[in-house]
CSV table of C-alpha atoms in Angstrom, one decimal:
chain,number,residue,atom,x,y,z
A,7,UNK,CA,0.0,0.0,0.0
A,8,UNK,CA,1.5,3.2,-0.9
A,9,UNK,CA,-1.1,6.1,0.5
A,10,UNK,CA,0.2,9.1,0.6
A,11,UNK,CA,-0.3,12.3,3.3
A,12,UNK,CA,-1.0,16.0,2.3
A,13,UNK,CA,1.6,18.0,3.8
A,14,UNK,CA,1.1,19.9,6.7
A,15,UNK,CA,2.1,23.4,7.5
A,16,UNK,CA,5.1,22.0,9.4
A,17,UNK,CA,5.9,19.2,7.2
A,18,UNK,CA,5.5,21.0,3.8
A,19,UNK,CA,9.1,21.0,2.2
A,20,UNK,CA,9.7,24.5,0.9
A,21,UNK,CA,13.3,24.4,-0.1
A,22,UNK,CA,14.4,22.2,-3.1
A,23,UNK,CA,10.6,21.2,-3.2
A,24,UNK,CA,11.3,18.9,-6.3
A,25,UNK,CA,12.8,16.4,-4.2
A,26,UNK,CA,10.3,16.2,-1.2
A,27,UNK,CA,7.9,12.9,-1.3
A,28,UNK,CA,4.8,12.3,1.2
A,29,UNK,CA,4.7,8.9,-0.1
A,30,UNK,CA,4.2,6.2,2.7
A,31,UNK,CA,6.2,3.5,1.2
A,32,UNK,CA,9.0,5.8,0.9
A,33,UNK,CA,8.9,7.2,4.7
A,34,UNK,CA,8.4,3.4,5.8
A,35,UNK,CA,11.7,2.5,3.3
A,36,UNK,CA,14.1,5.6,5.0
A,37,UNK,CA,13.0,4.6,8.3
A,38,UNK,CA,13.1,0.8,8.0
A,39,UNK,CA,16.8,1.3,7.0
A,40,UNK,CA,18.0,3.4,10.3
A,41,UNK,CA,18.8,1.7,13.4
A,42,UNK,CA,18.6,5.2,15.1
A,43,UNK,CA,16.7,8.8,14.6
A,44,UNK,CA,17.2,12.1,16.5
A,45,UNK,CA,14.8,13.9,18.4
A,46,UNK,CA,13.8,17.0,19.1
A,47,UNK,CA,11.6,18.7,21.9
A,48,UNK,CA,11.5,21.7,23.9
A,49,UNK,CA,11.4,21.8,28.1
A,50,UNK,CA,12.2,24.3,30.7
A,51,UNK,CA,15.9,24.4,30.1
A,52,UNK,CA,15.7,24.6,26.1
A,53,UNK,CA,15.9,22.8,23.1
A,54,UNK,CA,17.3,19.8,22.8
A,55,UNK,CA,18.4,17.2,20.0
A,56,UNK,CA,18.7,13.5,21.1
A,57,UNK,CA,20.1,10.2,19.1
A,58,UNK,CA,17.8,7.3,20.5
A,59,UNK,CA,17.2,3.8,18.6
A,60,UNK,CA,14.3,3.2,17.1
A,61,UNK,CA,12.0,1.1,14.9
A,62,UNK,CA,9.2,1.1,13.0
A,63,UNK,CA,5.6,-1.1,13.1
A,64,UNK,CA,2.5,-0.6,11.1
A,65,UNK,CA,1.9,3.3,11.0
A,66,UNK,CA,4.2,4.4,13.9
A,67,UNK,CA,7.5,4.9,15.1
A,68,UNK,CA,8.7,3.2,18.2
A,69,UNK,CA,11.5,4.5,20.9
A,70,UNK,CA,12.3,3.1,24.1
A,71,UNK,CA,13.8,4.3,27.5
A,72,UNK,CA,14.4,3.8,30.8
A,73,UNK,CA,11.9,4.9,32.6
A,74,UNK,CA,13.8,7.8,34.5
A,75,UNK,CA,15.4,9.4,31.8
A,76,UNK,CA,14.5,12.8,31.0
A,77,UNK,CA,13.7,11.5,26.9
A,78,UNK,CA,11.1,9.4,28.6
A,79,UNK,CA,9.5,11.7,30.8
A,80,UNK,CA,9.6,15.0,28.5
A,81,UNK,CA,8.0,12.9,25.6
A,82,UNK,CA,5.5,11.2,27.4
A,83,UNK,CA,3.9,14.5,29.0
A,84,UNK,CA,2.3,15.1,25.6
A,85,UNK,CA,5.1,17.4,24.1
A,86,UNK,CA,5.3,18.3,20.4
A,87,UNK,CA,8.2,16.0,18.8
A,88,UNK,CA,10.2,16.4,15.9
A,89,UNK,CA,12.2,12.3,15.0
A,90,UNK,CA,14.4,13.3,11.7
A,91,UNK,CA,16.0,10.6,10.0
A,92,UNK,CA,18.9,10.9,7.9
A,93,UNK,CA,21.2,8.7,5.9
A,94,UNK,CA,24.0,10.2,3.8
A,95,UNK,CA,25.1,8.4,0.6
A,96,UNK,CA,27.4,10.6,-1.2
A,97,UNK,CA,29.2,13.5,-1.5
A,98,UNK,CA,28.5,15.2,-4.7
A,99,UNK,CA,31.2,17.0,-6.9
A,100,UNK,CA,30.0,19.5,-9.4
A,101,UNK,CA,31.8,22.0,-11.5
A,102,UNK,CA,30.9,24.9,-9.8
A,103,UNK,CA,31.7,25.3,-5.6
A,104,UNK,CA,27.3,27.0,-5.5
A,105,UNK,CA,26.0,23.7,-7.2
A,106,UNK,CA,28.1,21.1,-4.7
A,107,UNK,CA,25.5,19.0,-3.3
A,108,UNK,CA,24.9,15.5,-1.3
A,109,UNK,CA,22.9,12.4,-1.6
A,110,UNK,CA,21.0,11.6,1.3
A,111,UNK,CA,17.5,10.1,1.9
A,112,UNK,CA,15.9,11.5,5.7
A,113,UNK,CA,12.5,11.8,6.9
A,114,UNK,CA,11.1,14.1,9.1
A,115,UNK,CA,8.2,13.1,11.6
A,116,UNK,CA,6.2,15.8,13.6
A,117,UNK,CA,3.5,14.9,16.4
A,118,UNK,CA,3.5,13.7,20.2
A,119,UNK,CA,4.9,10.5,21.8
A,120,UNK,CA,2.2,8.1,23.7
A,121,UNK,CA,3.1,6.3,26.1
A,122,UNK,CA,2.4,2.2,25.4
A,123,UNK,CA,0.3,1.5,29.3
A,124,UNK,CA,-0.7,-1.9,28.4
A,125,UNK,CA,2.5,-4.5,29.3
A,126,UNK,CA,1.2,-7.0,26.6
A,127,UNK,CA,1.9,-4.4,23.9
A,128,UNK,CA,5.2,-3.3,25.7
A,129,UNK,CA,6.2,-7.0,25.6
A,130,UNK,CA,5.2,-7.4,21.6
A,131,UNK,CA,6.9,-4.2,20.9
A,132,UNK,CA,10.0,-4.8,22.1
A,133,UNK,CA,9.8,-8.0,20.5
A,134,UNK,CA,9.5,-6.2,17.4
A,135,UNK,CA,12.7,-4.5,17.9
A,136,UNK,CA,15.1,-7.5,18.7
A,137,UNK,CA,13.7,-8.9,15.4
A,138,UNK,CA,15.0,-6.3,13.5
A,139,UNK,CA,18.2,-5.9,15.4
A,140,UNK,CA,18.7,-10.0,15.0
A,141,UNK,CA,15.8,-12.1,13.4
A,142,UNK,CA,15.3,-15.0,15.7
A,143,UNK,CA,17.2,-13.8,18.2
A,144,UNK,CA,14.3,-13.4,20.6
A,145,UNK,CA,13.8,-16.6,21.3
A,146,UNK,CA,17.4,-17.4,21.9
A,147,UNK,CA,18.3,-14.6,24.4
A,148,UNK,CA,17.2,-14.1,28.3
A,149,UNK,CA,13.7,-12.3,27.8
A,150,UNK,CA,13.0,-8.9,30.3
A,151,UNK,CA,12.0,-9.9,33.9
A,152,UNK,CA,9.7,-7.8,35.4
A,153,UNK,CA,11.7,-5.4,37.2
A,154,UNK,CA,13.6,-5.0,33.9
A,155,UNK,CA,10.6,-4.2,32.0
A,156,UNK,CA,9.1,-2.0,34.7
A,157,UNK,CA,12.0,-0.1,34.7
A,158,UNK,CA,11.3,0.3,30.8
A,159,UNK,CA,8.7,2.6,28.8
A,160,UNK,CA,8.5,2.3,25.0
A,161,UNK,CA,6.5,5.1,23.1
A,162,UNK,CA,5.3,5.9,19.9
A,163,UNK,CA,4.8,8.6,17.6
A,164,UNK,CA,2.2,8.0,14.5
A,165,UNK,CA,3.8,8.5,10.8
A,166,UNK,CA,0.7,10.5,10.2
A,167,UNK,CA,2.7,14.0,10.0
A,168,UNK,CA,5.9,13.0,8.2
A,169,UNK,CA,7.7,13.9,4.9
A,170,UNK,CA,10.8,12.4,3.0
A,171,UNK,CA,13.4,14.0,1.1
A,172,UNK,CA,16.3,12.3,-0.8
A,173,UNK,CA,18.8,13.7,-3.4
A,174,UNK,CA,20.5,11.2,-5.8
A,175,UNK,CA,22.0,11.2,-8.9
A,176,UNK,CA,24.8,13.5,-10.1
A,177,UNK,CA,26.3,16.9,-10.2
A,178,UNK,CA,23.4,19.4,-11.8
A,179,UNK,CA,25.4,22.1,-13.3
A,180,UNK,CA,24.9,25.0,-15.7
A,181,UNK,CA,25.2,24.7,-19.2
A,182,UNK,CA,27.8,27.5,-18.6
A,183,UNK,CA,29.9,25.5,-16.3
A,184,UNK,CA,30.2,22.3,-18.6
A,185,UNK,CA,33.4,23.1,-19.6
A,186,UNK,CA,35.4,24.0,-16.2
A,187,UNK,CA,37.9,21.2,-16.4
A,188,UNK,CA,37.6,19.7,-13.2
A,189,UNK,CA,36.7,16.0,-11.8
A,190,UNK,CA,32.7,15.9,-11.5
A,191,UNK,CA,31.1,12.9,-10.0
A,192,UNK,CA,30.0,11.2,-6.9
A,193,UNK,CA,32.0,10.3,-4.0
A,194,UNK,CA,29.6,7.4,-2.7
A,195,UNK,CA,29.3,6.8,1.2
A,196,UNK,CA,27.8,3.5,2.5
A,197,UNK,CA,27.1,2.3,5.9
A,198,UNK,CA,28.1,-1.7,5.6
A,199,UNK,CA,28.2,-4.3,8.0
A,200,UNK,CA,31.3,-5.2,9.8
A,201,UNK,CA,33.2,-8.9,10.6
A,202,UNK,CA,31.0,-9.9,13.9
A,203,UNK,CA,33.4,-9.4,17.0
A,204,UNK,CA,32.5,-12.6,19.5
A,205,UNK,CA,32.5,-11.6,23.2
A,206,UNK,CA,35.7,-13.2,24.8
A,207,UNK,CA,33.5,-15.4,26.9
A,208,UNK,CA,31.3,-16.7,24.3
A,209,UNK,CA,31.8,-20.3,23.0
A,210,UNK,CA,28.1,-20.2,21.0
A,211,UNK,CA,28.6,-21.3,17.4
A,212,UNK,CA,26.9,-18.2,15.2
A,213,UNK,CA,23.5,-18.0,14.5
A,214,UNK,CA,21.8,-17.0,11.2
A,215,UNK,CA,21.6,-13.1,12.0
A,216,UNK,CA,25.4,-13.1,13.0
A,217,UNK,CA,26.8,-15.6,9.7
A,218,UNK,CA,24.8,-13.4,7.8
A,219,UNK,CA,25.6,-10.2,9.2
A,220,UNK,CA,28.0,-9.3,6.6
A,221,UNK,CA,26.3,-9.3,3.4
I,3,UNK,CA,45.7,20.8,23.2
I,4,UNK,CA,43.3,18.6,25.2
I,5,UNK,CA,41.6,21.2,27.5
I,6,UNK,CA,38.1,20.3,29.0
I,7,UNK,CA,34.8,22.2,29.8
I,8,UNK,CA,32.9,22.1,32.5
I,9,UNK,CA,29.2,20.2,32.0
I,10,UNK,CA,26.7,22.6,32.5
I,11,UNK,CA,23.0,22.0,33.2
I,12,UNK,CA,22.4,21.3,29.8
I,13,UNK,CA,25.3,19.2,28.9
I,14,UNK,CA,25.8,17.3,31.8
I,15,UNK,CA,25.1,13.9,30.9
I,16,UNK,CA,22.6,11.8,33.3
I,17,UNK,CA,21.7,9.0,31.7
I,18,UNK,CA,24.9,6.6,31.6
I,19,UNK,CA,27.2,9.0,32.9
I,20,UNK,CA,30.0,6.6,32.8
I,21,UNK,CA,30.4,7.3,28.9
I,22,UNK,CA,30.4,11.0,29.3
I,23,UNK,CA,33.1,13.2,28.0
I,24,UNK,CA,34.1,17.0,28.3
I,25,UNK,CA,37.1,17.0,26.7
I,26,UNK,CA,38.1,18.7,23.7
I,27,UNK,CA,39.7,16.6,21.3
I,28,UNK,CA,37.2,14.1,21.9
I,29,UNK,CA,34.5,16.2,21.2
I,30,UNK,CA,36.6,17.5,17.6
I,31,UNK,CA,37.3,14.1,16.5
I,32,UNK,CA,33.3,13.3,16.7
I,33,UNK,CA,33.1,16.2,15.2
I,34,UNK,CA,35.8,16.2,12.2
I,35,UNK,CA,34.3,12.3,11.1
I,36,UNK,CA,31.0,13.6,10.6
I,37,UNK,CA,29.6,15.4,7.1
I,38,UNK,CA,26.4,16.5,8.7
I,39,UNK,CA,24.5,17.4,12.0
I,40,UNK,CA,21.0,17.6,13.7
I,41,UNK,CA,20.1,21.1,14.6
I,42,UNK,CA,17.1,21.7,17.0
I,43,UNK,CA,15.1,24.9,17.1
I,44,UNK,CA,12.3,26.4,17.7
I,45,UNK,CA,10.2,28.7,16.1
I,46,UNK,CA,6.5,29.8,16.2
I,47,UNK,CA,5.2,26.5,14.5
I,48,UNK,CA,6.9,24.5,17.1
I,49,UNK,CA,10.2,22.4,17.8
I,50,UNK,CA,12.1,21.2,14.3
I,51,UNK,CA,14.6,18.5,14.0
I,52,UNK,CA,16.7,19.6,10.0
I,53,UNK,CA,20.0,17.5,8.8
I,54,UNK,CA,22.2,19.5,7.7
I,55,UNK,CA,26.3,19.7,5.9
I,56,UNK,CA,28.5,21.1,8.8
I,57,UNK,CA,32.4,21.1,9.5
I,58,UNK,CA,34.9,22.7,12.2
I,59,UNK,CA,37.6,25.1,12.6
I,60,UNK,CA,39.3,25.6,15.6
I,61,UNK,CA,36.6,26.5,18.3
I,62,UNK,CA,33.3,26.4,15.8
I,63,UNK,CA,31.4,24.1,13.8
I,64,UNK,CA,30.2,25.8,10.8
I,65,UNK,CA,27.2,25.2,8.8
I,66,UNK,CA,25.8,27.5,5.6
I,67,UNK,CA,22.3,27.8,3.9
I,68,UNK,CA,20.6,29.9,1.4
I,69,UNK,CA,19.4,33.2,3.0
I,70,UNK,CA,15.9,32.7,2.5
I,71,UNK,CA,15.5,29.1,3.9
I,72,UNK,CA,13.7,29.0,7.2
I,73,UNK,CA,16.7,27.1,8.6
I,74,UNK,CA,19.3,30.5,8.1
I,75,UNK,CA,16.2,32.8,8.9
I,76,UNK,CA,15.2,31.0,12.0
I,77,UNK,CA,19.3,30.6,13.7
I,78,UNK,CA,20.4,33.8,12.5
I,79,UNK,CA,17.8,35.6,14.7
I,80,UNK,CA,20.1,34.3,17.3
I,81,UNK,CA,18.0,31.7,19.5
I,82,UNK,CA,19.3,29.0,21.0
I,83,UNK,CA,20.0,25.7,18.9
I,84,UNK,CA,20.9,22.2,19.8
I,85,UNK,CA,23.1,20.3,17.2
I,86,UNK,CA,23.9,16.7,17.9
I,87,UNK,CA,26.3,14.2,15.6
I,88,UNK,CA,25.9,10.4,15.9
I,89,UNK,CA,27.9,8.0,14.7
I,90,UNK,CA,26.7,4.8,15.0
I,91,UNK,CA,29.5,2.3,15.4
I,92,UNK,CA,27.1,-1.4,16.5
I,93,UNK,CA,24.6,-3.1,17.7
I,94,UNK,CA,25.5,-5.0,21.4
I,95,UNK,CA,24.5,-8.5,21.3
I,96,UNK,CA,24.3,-9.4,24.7
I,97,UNK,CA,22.9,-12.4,27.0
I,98,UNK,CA,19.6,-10.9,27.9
I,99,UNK,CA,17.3,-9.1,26.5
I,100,UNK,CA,17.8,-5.5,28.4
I,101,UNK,CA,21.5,-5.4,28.1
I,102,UNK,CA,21.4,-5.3,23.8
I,103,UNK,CA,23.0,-1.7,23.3
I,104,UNK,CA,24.5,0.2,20.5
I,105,UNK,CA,27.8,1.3,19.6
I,106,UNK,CA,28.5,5.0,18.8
I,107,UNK,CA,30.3,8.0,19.6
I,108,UNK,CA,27.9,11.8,19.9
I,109,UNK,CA,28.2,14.8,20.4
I,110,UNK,CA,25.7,17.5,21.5
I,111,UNK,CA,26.4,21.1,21.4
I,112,UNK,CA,24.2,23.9,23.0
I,113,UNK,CA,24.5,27.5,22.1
I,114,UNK,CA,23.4,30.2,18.9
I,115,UNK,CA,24.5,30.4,15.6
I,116,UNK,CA,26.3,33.6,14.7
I,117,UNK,CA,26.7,35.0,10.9
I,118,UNK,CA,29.6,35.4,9.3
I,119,UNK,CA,29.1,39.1,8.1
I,120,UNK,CA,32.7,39.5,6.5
I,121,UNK,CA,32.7,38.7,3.0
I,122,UNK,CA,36.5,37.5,3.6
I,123,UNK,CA,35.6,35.5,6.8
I,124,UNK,CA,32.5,33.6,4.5
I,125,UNK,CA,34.8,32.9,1.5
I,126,UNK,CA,37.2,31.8,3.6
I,127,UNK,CA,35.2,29.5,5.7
I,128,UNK,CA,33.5,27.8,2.6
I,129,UNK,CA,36.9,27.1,0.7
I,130,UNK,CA,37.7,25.1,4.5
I,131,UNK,CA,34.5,23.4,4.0
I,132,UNK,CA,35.3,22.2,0.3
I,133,UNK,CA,38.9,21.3,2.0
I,134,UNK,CA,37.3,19.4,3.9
I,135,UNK,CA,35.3,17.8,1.6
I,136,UNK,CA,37.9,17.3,-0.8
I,137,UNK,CA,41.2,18.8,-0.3
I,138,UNK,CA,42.4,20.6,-2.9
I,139,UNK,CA,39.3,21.2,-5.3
I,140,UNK,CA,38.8,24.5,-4.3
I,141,UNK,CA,41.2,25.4,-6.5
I,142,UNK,CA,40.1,23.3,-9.7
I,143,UNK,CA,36.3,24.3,-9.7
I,144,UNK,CA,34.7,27.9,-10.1
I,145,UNK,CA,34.1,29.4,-7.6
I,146,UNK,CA,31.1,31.1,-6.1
I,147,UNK,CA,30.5,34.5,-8.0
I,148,UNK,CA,29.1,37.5,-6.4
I,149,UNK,CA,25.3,36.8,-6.8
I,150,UNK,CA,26.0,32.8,-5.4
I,151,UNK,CA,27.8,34.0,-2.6
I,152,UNK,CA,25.5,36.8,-2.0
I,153,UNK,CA,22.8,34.4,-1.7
I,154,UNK,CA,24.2,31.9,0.9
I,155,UNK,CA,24.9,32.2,4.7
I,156,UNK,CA,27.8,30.6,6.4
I,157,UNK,CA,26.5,30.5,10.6
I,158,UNK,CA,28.9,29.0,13.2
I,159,UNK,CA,28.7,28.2,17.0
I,160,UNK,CA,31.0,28.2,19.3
I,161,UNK,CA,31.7,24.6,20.8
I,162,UNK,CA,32.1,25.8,24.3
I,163,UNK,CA,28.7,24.2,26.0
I,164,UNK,CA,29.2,21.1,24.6
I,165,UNK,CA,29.6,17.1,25.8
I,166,UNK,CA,30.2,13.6,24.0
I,167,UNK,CA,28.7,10.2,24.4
I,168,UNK,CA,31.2,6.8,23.1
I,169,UNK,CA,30.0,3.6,23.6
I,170,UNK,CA,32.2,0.8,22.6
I,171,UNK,CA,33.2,-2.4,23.3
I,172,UNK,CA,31.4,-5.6,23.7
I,173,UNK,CA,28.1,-6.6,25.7
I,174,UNK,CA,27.9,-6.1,29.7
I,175,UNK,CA,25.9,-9.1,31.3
I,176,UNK,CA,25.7,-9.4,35.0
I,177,UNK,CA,27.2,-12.6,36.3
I,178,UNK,CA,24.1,-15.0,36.7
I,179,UNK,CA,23.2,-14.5,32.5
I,180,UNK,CA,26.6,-15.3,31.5
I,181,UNK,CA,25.9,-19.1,31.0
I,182,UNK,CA,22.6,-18.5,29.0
I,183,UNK,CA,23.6,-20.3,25.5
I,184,UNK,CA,23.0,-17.5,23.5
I,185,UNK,CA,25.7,-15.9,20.8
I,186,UNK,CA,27.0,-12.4,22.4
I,187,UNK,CA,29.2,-10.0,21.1
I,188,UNK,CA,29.0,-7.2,18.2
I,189,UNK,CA,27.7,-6.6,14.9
I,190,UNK,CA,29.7,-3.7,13.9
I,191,UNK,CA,28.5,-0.8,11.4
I,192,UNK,CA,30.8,1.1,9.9
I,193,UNK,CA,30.3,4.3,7.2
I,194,UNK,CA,32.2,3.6,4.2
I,195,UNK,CA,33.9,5.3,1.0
I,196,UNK,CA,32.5,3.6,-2.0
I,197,UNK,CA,34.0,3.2,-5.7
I,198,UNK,CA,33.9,6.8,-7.0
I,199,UNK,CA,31.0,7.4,-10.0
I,200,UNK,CA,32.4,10.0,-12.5
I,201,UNK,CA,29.3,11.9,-14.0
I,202,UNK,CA,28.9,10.7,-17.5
I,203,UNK,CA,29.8,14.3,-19.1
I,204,UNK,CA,33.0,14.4,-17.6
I,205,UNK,CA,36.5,13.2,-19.0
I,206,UNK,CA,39.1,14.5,-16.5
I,207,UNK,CA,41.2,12.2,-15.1
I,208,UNK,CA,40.8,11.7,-11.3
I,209,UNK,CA,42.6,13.9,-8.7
I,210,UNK,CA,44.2,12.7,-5.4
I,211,UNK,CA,40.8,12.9,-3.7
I,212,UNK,CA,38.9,11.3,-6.1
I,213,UNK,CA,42.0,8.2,-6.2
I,214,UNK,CA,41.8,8.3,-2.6
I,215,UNK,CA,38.5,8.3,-1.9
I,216,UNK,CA,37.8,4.2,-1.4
I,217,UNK,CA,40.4,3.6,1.6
């Protein structure tokens, strides 16, 4: 399903408008591919802009946190959010310094973190997350006891106020500039997956998610 | 020099405090690995979250925009911003469940944005920027003309309220889950330089940068 959103007064993308999308499946495809977003929210001390993990389920975006830290209790008063996604893939080298440019693919998300009250959805959400972190690995690991998951809140925000923007492609330069001889191109930049590092003290052989980390 | 700044309400770090640092070098070489930032503001339509290019010199991390995009407008009028740079290094595999963490090294800096009102002091601050980017192109391409540089800002804040995050290493189980036969250790992440893609108009042969860029 690929609905899309009319954008909002806070999600309308003004500058370089011709790469702005309020496409679903691409939100859902920018945010799928992060393991981590940044936040922003206002208290009494300021504005602040916080790295957290997240993930995604159905319409909404899913955090977590322990249950004292200030993330958790600003966002669950019922504070306007801003989560911004952002993945950089290049560093684009055109024949004029103006037209230099990079490729990236981020979503923006405005709206207010609820609180998940109900443990059984906690428990499912959180599931959720290990199964995109490690397929499978759920089942294998030693689940949250109850003082572990009391001491835990996860929250959502709904995808329902959200845009995407991504650049790709080459340098755009002026029909003037076509002849400036300098290199023009893309210098790509990809996040890959690394050799798996086995704790000292684990003897385990490795499980699918781990063999087939590096891809 | 490796001096330090004291945390101040806003960048004391809480949460994890363990993997807090104030020290300068630690929070330029977060700095100096990164291409872009997070910057949190405010305005009258409420608290905003934007990704943009940024890079340091000395005491400063710079950042430049077109004059009329709300994101120059808004941090030239001199409120208080929040820019934060995550690198995300891993995901923690550990024994149970509420020990998984992530790799990755942050920084957060609090303060406003200040313009560069010297033509001289902008100039020179984007040709560091394209330095940066690619050392020794700012010579090869055209530069900005009097119109291009007339319509882009160059804003920088000074990194003295300012604190960094690392996590590294491997998982962290308490004694009694260290038998639980599950794999543990880390799935590393790690940001790339991929093959270089000329743009299909150009024939230059490729500079140092360019020949250098997959490491």
């Amino acid at each position: 399903m690929n609905t899309s959103s009319a954008p909002t007064d806070c999600t309308r993308i003004r500058r370089l408008a011709e790469l702005a999308s309020y496409e679903q499946a691409s939100l859902h495809a920018v945010i799928d591919a992060a393991y981590l977003c940044h936040i922003a929210f206002q208290d009494a001390k300021g504005t602040h802009c916080i790295p957290t993990a997240c993930w995604r389920q159905d319409g909404y975006l899913y955090i977590h946190g322990s249950n004292g830290g200030r993330l958790t209790k600003i966002l669950t008063s019922g504070i306007q959010a801003c989560v911004t996604i952002t993945h950089l893939d290049g560093l684009v080298m055109a024949r004029s310094a103006f037209n230099h440019a990079m490729n990236y693919r981020s979503a923006m998300i405005y709206g207010c973190f609820e609180k998940l009250g109900d443990e059984a959805d906690k428990h499912l959400a959180l599931a959720q997350f290990m199964e995109k972190l490690a397929p499978g690995r759920q089942a294998q690991c030693r689940p949250g006891n109850d003082k572990e998951m009391a001491a835990t809140t996860v929250m959502r925000i709904a995808l329902d106020e959200a845009a995407v923007k991504i650049r790709s492609g080459g340098p755009e330069d002026a029909e003037e500039d076509m002849d400036i001889p300098v290199w023009a191109g893309v210098l790509p930049l990809v996040q890959v997956h690394g050799e798996p590092i086995i704790d000292s003290l684990c003897s385990m052989a490795a499980p699918d998610y781990v063999r087939n980390w590096v891809r």
